[in-house]
PDB file of C-alpha atoms in Angstrom:
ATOM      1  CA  UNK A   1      19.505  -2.634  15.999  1.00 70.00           C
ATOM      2  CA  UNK A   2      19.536  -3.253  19.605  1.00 83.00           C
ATOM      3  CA  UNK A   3      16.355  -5.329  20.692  1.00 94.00           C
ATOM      4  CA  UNK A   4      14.338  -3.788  23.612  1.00 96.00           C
ATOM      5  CA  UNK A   5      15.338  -5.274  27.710  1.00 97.00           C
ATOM      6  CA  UNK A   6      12.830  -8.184  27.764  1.00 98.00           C
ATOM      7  CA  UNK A   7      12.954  -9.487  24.178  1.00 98.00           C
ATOM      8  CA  UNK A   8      15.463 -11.985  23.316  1.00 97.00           C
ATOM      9  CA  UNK A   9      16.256 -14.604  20.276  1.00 96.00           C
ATOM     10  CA  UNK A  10      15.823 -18.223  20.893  1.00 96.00           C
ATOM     11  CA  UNK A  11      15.376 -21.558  19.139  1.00 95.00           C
ATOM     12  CA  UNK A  12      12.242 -22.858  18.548  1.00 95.00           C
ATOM     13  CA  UNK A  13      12.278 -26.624  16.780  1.00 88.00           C
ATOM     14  CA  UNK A  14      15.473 -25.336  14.780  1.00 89.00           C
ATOM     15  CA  UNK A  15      14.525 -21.796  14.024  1.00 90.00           C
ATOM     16  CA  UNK A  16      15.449 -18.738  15.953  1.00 95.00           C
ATOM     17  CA  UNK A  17      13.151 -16.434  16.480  1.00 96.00           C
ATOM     18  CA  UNK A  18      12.099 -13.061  18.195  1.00 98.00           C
ATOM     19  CA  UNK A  19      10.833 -13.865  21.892  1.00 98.00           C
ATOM     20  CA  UNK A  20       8.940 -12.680  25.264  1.00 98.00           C
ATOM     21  CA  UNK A  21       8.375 -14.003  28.381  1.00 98.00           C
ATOM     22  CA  UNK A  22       4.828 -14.884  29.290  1.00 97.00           C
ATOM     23  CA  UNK A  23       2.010 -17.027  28.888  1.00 97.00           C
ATOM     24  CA  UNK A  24       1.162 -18.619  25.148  1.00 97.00           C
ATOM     25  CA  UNK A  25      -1.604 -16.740  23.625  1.00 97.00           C
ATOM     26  CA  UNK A  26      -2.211 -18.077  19.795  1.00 95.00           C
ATOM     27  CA  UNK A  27      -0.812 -21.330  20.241  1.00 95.00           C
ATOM     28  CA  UNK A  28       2.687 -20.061  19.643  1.00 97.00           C
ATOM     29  CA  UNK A  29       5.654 -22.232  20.086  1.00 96.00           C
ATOM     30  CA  UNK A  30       7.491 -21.707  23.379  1.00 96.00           C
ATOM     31  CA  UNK A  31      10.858 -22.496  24.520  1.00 94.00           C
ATOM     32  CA  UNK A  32      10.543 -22.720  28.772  1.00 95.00           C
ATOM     33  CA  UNK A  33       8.929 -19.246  29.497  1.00 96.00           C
ATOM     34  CA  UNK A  34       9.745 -17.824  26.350  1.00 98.00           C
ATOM     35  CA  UNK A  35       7.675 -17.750  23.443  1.00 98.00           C
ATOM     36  CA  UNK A  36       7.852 -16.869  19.941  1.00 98.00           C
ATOM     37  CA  UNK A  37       7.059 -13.759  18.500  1.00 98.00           C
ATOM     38  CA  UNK A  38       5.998 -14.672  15.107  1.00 97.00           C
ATOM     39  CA  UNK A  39       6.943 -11.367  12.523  1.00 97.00           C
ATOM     40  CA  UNK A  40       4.146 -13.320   9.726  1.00 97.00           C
ATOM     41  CA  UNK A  41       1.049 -12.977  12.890  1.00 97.00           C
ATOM     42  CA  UNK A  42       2.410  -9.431  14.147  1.00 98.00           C
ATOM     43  CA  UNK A  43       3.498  -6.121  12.290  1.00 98.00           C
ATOM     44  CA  UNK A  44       5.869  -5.006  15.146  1.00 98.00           C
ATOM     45  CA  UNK A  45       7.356  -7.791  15.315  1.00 98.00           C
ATOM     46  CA  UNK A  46       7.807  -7.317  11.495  1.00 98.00           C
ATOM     47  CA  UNK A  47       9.160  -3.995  12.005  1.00 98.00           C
ATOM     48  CA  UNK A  48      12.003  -5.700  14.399  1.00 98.00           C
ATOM     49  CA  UNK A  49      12.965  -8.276  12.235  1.00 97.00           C
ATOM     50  CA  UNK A  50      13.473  -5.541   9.492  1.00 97.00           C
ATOM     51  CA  UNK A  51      15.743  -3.695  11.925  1.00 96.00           C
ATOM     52  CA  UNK A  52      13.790  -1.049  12.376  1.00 97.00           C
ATOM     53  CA  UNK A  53      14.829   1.438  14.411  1.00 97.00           C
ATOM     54  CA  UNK A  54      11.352   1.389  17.130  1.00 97.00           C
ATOM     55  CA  UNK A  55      13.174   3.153  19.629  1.00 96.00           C
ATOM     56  CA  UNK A  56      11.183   0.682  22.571  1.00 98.00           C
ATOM     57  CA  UNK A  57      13.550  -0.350  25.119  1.00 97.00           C
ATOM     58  CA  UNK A  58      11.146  -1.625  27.518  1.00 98.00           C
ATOM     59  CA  UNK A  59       9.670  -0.580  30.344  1.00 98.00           C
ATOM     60  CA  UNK A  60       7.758   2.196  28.246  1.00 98.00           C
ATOM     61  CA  UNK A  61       3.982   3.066  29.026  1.00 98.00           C
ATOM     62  CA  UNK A  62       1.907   2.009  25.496  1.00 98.00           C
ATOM     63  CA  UNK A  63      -1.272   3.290  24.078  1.00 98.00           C
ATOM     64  CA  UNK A  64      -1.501  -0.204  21.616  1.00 98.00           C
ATOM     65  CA  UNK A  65      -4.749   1.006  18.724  1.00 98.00           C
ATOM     66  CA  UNK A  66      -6.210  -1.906  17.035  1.00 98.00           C
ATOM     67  CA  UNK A  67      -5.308  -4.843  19.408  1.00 98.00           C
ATOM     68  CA  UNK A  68      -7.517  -7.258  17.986  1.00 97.00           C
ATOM     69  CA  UNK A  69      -7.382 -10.974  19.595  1.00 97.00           C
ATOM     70  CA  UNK A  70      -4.466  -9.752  21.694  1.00 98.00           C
ATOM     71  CA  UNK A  71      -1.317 -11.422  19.662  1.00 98.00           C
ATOM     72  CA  UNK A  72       0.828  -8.650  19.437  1.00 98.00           C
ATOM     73  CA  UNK A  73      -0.383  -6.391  22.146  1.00 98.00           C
ATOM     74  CA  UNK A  74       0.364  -9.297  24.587  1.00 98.00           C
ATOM     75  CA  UNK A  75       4.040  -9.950  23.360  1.00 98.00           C
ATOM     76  CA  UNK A  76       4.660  -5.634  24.173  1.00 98.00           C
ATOM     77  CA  UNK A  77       2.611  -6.110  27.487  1.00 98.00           C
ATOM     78  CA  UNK A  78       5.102  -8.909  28.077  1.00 98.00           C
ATOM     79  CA  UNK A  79       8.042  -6.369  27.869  1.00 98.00           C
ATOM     80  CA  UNK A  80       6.515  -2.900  28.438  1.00 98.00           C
ATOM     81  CA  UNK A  81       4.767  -1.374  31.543  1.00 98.00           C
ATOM     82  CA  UNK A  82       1.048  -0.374  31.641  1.00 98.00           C
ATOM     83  CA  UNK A  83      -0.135  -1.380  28.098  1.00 98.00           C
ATOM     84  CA  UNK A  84      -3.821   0.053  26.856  1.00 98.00           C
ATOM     85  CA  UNK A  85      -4.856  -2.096  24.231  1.00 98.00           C
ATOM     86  CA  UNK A  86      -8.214  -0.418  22.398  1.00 98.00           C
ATOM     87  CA  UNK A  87     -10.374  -2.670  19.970  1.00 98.00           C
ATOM     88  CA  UNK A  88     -13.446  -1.876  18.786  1.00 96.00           C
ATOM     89  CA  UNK A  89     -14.760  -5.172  17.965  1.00 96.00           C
ATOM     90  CA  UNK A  90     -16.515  -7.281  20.683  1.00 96.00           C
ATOM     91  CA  UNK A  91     -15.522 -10.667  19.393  1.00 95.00           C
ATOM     92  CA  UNK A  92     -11.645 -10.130  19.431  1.00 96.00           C
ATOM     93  CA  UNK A  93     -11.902  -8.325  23.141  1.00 97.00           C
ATOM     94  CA  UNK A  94     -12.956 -11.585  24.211  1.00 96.00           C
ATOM     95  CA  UNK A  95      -9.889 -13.226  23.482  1.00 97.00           C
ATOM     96  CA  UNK A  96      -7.798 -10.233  24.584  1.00 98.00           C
ATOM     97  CA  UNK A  97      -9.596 -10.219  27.642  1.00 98.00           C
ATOM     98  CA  UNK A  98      -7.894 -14.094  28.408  1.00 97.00           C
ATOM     99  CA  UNK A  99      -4.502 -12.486  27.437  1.00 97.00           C
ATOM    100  CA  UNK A 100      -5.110  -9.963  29.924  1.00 98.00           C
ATOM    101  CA  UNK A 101      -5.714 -12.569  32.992  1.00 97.00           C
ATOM    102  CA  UNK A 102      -1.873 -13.237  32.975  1.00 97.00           C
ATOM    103  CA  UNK A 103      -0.697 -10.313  32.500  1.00 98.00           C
ATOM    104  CA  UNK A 104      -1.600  -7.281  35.318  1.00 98.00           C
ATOM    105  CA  UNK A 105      -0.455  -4.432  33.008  1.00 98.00           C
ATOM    106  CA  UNK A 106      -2.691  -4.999  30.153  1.00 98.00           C
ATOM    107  CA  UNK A 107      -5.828  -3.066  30.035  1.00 98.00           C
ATOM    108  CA  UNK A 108      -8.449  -3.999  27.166  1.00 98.00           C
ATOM    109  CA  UNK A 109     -10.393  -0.819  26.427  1.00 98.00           C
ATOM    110  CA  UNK A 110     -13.699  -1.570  24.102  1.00 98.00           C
ATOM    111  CA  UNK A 111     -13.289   1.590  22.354  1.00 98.00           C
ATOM    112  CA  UNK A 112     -13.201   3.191  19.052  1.00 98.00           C
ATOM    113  CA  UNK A 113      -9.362   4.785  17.800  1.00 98.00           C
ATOM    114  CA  UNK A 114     -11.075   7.287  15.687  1.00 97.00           C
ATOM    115  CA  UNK A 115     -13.077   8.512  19.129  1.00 98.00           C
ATOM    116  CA  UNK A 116     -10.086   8.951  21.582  1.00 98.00           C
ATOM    117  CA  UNK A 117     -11.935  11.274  23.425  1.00 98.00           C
ATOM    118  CA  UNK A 118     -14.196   8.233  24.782  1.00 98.00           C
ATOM    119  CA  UNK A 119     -10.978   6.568  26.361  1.00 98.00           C
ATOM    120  CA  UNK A 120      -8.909   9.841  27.344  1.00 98.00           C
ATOM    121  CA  UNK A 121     -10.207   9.487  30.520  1.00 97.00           C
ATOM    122  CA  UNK A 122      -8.470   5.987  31.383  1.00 97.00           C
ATOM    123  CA  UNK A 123      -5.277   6.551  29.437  1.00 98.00           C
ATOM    124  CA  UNK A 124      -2.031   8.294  30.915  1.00 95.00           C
ATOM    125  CA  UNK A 125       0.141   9.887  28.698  1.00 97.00           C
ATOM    126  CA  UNK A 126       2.208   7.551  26.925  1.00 98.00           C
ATOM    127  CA  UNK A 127       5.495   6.870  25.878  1.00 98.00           C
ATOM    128  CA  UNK A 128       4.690   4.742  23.149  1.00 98.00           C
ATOM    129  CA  UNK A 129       1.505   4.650  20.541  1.00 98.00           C
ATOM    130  CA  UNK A 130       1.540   1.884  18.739  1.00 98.00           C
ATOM    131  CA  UNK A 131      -1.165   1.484  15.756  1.00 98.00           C
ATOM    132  CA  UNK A 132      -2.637  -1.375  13.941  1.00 98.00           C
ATOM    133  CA  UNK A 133      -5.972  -0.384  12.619  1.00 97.00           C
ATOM    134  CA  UNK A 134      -7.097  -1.705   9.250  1.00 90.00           C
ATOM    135  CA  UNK A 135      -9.884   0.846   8.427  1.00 93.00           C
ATOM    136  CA  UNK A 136      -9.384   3.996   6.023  1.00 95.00           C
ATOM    137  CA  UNK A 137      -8.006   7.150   7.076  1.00 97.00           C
ATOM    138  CA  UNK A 138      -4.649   5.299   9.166  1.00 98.00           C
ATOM    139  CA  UNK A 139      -3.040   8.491   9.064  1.00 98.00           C
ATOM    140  CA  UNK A 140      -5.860  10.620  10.586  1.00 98.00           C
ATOM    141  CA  UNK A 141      -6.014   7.597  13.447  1.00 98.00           C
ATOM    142  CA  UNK A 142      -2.710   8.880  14.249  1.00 98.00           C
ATOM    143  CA  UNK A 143      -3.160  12.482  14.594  1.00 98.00           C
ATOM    144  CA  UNK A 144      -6.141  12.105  16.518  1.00 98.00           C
ATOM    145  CA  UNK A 145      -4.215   9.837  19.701  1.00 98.00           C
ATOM    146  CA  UNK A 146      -0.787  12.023  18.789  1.00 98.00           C
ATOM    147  CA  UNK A 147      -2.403  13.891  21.993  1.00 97.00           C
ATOM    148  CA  UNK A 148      -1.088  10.744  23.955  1.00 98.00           C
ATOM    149  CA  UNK A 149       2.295  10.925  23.252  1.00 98.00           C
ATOM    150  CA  UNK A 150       5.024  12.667  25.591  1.00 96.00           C
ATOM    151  CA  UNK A 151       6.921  15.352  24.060  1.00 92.00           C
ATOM    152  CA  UNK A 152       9.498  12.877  23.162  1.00 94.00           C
ATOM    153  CA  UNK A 153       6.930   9.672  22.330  1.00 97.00           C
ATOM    154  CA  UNK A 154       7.033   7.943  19.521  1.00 98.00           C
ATOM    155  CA  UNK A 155       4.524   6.172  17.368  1.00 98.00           C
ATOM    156  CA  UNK A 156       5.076   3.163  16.062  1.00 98.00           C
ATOM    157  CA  UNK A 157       2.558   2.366  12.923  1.00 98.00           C
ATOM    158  CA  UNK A 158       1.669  -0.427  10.389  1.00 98.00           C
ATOM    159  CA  UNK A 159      -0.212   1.258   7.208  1.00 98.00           C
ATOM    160  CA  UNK A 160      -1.996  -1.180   5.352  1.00 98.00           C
ATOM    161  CA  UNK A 161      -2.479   0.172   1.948  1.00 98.00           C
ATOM    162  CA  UNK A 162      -5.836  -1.993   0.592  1.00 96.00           C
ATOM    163  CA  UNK A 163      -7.301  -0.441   3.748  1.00 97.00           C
ATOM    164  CA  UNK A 164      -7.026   2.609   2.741  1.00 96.00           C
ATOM    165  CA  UNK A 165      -7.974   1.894  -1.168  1.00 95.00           C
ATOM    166  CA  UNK A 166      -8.038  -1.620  -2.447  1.00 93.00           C
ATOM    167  CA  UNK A 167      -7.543  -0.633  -6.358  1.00 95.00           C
ATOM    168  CA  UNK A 168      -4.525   2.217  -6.050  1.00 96.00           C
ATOM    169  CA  UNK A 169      -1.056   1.600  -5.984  1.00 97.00           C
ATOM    170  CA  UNK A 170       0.405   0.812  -2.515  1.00 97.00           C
ATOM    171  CA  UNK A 171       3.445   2.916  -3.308  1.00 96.00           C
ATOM    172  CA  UNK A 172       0.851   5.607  -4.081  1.00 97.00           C
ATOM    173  CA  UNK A 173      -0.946   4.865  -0.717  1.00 97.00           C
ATOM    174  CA  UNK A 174       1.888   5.165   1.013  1.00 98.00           C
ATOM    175  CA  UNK A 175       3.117   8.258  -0.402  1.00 98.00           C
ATOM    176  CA  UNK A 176      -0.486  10.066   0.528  1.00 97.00           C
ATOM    177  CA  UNK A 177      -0.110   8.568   4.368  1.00 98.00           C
ATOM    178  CA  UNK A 178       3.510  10.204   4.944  1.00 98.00           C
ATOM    179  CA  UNK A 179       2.319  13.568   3.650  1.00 98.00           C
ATOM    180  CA  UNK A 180      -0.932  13.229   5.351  1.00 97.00           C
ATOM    181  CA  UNK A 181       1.248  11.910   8.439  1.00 98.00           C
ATOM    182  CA  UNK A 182       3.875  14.713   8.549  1.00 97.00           C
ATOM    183  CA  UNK A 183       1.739  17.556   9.440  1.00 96.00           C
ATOM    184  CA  UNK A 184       1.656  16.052  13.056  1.00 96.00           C
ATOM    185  CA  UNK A 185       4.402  13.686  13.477  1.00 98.00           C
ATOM    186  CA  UNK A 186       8.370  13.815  12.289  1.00 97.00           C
ATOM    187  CA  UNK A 187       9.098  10.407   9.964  1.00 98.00           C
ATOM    188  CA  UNK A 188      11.880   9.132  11.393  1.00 98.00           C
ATOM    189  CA  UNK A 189      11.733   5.809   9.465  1.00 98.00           C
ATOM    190  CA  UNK A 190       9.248   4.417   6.642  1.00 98.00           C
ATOM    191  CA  UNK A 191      10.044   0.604   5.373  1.00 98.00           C
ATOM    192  CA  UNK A 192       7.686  -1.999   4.144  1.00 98.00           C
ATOM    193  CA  UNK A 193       7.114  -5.058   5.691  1.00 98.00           C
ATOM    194  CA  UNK A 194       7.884  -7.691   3.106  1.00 98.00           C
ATOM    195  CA  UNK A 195       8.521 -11.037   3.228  1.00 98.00           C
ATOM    196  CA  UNK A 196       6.399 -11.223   6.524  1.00 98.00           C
ATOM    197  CA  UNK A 197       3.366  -8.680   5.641  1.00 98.00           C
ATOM    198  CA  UNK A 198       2.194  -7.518   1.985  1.00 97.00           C
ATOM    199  CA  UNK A 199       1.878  -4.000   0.804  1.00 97.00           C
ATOM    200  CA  UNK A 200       2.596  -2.736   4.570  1.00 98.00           C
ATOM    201  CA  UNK A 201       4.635   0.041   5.603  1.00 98.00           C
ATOM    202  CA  UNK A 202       6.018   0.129   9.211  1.00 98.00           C
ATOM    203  CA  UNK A 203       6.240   4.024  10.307  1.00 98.00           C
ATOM    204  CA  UNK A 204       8.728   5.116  13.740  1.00 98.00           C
ATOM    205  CA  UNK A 205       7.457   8.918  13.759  1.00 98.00           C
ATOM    206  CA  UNK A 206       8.130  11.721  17.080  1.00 97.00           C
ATOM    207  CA  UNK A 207       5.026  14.212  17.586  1.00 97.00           C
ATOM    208  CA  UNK A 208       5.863  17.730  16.104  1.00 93.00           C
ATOM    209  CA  UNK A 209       5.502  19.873  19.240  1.00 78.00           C
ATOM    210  CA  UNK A 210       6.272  23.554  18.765  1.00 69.00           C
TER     211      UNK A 210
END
């Protein structure tokens, strides 16, 4: 696997690790302007260290769904061009409004990913969705912001399965979000996360455009 332009492996106290250039953002351990990328606090970064075949090479234009506090969103705005990071909770946007400050391609949205029609005025079309949303329904997230995606996009998701239903199988789970998934997107690679994230399964899918 070839690693995108802008993300490197260094040592950190021993260790080599994933890495970006820009400012710390969760107390992450730098080495000069680089810092860790830590695969256990991010699911693309998971995906990478898996080898999976993300098809980023930087520079891309990212749609990033469930950005939370800002931890992974800020490592891809580190590497990628204009970066829309939606979260729905106010808390989190706080934080990923400080991650923002340093970094003049990230744009925090306070928006909903099952309601992309109250952001689709602000984002461009994209060359990269990228999806971290732990609600139910991960699959129909997808579909709905598919309408993002170039012709030749891809979407890069982490399914967590005791989001979807705490009690069934993961396997199961899983199973139900590639069907569910296929009828708008071409799987081009399904692998779970382990050791760094439990019962998660890191999707590389290409919209289905006829």
């Amino acid at each position: 696997m070839t690693l995108p332009e802008g993300v490197e492996r260094h040592g950190f106290d021993g260790e080599t690790s994933l890495a970006t250039r820009g400012e710390p953002v969760y107390g992450e351990r730098t080495d000069g302007e680089w810092r860790r990328w830590d695969p256990h606090r991010s699911k693309l970064g998971a995906m990478l260290e898996n080898g999976m075949e993300t098809g980023l090479d930087g520079g891309e234009t990212v749609l990033y769904l469930g950005a939370a506090a800002g931890t992974t969103v800020s490592h891809v705005a580190d590497f990628c061009g204009p970066t829309y990071a939606v979260e729905f909770a106010p808390r989190p946007v706080r934080e990923l409004l400080d991650a923002a400050e340093t970094r003049g391609n990230l744009f925090p949205l306070l928006k909903d990913a099952r309601k992309p029609e109250r952001y689709a005025h602000v984002v461009e079309p994209v060359d990269v969705v990228v999806q971290d949303v732990a609600t139910r329904g991960q699959a129909r997230v997808a579909a709905l912001n598919e309408r993002f995606l170039d012709d030749d996009g891809r979407l890069l998701a982490a399914v967590k399965a005791r989001s979807e239903d705490v009690t069934a199988d993961p396997d199961d789970v899983f199973d139900a979000v590639r069907e569910e998934l296929s009828a708008e997107y071409e799987l081009l690679e399904t692998t779970r996360l382990e050791p760094y994230h439990e019962d998660h399964l890191g999707v590389v899918a290409r919209p289905r455009r006829d």
